[in-house]
PDB file of C-alpha atoms in Angstrom:
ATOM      1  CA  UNK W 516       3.511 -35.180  22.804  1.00  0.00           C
ATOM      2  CA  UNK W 517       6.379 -37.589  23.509  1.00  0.00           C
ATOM      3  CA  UNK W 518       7.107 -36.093  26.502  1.00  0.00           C
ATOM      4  CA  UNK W 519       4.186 -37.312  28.822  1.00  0.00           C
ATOM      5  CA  UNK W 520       2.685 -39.558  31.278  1.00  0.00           C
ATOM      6  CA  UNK W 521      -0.044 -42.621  30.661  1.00  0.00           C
ATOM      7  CA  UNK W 522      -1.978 -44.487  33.299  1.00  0.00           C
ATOM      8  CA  UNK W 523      -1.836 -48.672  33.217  1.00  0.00           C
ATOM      9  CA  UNK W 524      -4.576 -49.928  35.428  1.00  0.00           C
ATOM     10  CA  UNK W 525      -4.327 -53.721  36.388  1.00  0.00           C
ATOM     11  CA  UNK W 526      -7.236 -55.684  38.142  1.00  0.00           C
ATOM     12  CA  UNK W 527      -7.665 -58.845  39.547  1.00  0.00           C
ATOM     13  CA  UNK W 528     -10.957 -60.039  39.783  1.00  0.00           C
ATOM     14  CA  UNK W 529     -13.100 -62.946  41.434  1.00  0.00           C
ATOM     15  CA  UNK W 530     -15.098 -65.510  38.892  1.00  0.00           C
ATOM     16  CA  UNK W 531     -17.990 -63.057  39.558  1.00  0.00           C
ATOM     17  CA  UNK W 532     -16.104 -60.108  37.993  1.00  0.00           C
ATOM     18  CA  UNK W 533     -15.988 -58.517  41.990  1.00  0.00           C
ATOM     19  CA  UNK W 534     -12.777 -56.420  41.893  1.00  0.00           C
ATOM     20  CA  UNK W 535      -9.806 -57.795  44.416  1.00  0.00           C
ATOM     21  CA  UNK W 536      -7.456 -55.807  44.151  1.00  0.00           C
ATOM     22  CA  UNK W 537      -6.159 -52.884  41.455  1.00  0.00           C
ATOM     23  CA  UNK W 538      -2.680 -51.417  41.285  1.00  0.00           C
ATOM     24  CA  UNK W 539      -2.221 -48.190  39.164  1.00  0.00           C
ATOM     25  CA  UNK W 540       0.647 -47.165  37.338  1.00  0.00           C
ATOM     26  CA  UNK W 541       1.623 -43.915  35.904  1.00  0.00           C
ATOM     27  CA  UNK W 542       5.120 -44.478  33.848  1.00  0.00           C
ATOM     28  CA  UNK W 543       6.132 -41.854  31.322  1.00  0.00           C
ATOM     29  CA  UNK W 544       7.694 -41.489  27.801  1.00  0.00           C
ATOM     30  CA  UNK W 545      10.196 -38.851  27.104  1.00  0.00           C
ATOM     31  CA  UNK W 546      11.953 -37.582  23.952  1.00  0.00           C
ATOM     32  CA  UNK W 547      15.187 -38.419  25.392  1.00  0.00           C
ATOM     33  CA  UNK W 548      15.643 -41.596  24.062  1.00  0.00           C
ATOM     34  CA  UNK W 549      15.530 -40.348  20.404  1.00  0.00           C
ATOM     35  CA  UNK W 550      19.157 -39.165  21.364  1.00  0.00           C
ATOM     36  CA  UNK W 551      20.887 -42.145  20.522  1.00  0.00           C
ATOM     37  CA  UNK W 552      23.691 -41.240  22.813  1.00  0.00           C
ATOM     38  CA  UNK W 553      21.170 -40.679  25.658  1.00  0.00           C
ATOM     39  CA  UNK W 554      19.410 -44.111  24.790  1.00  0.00           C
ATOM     40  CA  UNK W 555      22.781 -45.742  25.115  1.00  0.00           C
ATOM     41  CA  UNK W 556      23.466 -45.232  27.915  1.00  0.00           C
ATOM     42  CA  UNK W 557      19.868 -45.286  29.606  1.00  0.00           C
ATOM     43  CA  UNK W 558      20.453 -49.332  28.296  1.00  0.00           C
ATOM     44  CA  UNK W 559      23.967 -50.060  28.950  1.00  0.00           C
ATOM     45  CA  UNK W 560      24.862 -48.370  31.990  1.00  0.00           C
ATOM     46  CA  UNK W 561      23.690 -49.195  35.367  1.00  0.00           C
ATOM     47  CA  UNK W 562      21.747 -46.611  37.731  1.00  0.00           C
ATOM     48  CA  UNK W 563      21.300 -44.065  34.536  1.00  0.00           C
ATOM     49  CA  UNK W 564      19.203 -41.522  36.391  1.00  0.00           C
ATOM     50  CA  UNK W 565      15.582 -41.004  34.709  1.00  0.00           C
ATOM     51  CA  UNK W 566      15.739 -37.580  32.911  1.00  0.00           C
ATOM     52  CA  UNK W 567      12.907 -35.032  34.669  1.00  0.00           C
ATOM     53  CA  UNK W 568      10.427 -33.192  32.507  1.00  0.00           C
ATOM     54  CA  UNK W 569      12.401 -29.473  33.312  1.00  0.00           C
ATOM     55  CA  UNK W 570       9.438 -27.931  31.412  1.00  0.00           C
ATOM     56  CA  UNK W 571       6.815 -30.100  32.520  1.00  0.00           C
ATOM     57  CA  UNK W 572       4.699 -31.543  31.427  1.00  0.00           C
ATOM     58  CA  UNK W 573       3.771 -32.162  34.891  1.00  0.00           C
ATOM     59  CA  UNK W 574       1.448 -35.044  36.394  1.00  0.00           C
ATOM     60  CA  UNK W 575      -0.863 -33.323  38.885  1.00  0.00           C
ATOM     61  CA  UNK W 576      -1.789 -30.566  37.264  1.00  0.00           C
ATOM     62  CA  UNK W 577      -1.857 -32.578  34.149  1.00  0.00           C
ATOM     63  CA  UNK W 578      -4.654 -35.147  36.356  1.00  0.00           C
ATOM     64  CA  UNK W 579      -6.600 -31.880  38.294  1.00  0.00           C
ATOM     65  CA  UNK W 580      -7.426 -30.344  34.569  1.00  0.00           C
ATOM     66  CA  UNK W 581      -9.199 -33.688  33.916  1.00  0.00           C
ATOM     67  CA  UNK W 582     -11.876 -32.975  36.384  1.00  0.00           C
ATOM     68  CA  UNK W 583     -14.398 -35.051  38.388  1.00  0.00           C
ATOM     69  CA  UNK W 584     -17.228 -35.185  40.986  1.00  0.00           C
ATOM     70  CA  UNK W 585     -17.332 -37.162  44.310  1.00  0.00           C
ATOM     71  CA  UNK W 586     -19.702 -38.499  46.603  1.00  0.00           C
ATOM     72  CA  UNK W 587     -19.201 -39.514  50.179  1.00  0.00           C
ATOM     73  CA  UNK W 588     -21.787 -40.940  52.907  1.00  0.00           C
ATOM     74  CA  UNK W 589     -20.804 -42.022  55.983  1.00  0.00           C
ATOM     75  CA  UNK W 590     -22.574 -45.307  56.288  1.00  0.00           C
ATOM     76  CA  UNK W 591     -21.746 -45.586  60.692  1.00  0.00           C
ATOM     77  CA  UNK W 592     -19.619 -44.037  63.366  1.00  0.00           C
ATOM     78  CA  UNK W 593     -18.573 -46.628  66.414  1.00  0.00           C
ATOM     79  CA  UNK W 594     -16.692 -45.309  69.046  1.00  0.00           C
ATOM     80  CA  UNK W 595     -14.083 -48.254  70.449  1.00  0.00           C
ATOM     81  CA  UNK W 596     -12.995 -46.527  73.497  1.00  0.00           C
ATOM     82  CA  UNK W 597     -12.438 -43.403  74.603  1.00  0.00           C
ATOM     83  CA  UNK W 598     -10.435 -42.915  72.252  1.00  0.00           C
ATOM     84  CA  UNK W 599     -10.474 -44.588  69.325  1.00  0.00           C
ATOM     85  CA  UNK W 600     -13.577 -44.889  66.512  1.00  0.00           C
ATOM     86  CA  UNK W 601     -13.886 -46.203  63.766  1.00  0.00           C
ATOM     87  CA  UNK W 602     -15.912 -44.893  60.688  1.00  0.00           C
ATOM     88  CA  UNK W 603     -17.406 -46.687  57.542  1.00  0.00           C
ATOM     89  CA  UNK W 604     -18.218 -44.721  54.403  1.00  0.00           C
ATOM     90  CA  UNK W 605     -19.364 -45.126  51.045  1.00  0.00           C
ATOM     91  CA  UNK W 606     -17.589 -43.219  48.298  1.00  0.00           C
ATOM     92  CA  UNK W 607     -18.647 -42.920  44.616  1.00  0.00           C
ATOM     93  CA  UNK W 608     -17.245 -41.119  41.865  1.00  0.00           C
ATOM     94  CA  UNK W 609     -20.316 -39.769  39.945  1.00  0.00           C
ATOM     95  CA  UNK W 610     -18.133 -38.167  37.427  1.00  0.00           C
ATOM     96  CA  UNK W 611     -17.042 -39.409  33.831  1.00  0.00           C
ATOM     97  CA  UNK W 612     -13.419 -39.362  34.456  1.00  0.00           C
ATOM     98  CA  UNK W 613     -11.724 -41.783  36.874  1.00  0.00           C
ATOM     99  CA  UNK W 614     -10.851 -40.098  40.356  1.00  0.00           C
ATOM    100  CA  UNK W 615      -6.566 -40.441  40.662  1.00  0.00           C
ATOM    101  CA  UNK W 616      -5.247 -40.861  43.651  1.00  0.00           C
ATOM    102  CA  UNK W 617      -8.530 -40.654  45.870  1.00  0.00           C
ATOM    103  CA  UNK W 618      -8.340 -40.455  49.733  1.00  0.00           C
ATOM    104  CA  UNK W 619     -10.454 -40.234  52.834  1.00  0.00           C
ATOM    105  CA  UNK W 620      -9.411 -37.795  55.935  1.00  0.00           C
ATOM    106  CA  UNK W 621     -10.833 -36.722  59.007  1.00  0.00           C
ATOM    107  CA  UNK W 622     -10.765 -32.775  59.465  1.00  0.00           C
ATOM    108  CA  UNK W 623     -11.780 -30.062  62.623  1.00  0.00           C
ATOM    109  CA  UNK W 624      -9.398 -32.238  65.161  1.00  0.00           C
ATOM    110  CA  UNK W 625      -6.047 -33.894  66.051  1.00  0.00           C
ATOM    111  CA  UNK W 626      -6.196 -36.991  65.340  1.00  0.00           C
ATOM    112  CA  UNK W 627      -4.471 -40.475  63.368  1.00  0.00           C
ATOM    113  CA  UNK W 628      -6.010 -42.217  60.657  1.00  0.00           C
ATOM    114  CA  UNK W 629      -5.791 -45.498  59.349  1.00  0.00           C
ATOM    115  CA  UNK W 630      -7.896 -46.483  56.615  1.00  0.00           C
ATOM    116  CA  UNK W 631      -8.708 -49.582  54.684  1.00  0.00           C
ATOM    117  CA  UNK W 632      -7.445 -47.979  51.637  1.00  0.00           C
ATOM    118  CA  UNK W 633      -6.065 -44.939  50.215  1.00  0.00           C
ATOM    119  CA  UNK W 634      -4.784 -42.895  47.618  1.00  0.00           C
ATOM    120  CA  UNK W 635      -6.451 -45.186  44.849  1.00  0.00           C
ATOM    121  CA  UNK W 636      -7.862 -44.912  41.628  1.00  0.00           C
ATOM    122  CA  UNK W 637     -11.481 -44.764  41.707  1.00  0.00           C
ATOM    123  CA  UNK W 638     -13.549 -45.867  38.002  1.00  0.00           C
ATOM    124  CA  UNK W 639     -16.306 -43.907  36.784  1.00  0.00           C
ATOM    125  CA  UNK W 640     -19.593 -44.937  38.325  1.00  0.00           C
ATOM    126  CA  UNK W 641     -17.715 -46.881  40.806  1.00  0.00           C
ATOM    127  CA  UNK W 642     -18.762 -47.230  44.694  1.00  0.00           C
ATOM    128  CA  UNK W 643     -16.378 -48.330  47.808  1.00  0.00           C
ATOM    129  CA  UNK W 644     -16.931 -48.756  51.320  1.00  0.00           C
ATOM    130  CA  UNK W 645     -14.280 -48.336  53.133  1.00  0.00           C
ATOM    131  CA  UNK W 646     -13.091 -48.420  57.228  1.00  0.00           C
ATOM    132  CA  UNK W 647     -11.249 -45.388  58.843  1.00  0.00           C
ATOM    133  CA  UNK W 648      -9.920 -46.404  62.641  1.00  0.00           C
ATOM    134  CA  UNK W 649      -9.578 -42.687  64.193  1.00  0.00           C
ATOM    135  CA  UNK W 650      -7.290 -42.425  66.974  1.00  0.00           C
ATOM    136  CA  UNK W 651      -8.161 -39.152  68.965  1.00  0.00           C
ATOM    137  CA  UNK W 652      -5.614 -36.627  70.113  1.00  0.00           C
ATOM    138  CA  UNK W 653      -7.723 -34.435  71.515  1.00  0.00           C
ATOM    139  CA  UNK W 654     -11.273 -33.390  72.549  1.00  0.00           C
ATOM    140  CA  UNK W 655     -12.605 -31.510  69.100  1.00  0.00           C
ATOM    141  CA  UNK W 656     -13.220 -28.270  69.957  1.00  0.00           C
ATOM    142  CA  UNK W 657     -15.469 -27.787  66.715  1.00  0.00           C
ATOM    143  CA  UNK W 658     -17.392 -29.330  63.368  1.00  0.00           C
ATOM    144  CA  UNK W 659     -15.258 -32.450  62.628  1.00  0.00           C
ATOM    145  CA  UNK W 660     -16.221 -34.094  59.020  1.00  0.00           C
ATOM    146  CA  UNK W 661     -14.704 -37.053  57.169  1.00  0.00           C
ATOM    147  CA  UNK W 662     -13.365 -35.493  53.952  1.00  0.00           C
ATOM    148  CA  UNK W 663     -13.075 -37.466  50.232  1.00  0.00           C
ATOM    149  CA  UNK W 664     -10.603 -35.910  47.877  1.00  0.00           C
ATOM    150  CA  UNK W 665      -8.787 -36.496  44.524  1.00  0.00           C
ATOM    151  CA  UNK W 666      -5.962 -34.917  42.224  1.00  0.00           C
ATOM    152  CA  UNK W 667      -8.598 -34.175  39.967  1.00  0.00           C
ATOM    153  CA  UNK W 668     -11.777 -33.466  41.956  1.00  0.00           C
ATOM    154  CA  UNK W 669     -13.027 -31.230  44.837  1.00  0.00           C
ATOM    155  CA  UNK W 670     -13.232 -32.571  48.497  1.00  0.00           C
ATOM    156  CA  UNK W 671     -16.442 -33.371  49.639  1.00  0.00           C
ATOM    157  CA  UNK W 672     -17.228 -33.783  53.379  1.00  0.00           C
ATOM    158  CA  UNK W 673     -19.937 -34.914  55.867  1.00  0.00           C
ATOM    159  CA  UNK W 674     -20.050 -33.842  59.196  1.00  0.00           C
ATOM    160  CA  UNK W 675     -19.873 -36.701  62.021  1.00  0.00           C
ATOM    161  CA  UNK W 676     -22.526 -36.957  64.650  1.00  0.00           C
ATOM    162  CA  UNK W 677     -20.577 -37.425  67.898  1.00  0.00           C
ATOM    163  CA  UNK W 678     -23.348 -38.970  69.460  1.00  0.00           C
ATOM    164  CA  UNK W 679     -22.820 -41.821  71.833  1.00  0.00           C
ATOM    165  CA  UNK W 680     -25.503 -43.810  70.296  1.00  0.00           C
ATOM    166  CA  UNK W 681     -23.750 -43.607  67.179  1.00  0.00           C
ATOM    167  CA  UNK W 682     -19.740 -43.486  67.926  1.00  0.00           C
ATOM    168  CA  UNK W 683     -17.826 -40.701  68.690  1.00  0.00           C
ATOM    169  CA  UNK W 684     -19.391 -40.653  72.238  1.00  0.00           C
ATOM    170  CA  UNK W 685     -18.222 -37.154  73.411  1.00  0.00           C
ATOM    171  CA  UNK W 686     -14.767 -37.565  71.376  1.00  0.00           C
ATOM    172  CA  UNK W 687     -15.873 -35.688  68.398  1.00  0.00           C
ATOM    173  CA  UNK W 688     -18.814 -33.627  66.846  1.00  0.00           C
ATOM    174  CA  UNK W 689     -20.983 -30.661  67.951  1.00  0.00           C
TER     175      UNK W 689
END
């Protein structure tokens, strides 16, 4: 269809081939500009809107019916203070699709969450570790779990200890 979206993936890698940094794009074509008046204008006048897809096709769904499996250990828990800890996980998609728009949460408390990265594209095969810094709102009350998601794959979670010998130190957990 000429009405749809494609992916461009860019990488930078080291000599090694170790991945630096990848930004994902998802621009899209549209019929629109077989209208030469509509083309016309798109090219000669400034701030020409982008025409929307009324009808769809639209991109998440589109992604979601794609389909793929996660994986997510959490590698350590330190607790910084009494209120802050910060969490290092592995995550993996095990699928044959690549994971869009991927992220790591914490659920089962109030909380903030900065992680080393999020909302990326994650290749087939391919493992991350990545660093969540939890600020904690409040005392959890229940089962807290670090949660990996996609667009096009069901979240995954693993439970955090709360133990003091490994983190959390009261903050969080059972």
């Amino acid at each position: 269809s000429r009405d749809s979206f494609f992916f461009v993936v860019t990488e930078l890698t080291d000599a090694s081939g170790k991945l630096i940094s990848r930004s994902t794009y998802w621009p899209r074509t549209t019929s629109k500009l077989d209208e030469a008046a509509f083309r016309q204008k798109y090219l000669t006048e400034p701030l020409t809107p982008w025409p929307t897809f009324e009808k769809g096709p639209f991109l998440k769904p589109t992604v979601a019916a794609t389909g793929t499996t996660l994986a997510l250990t959490v590698l350590n828990e330190t607790r910084l203070d009494d209120q802050r800890s910060r969490l290092n996980v592995r995550v993996r998609n095990v699928g044959k699709v690549p994971a869009f728009m991927s992220r790591i949460d914490v659920a089962g408390a109030k909380r903030a969450l900065v992680a080393s990265d999020n909302y990326f594209w994650l290749e087939p095969g391919e493992s991350r570790d990545l660093t969540a810094d939890v600020l904690w709102r409040e005392k959890p009350t229940g089962k807290v779990t670090v949660q990996l998601s996609a667009w096009n794959a069901p979240a995954v979670q693993q439970p955090l200890t709360g133990q003091q010998s490994k983190g959390l130190g009261g903050v969080g957990g059972r």
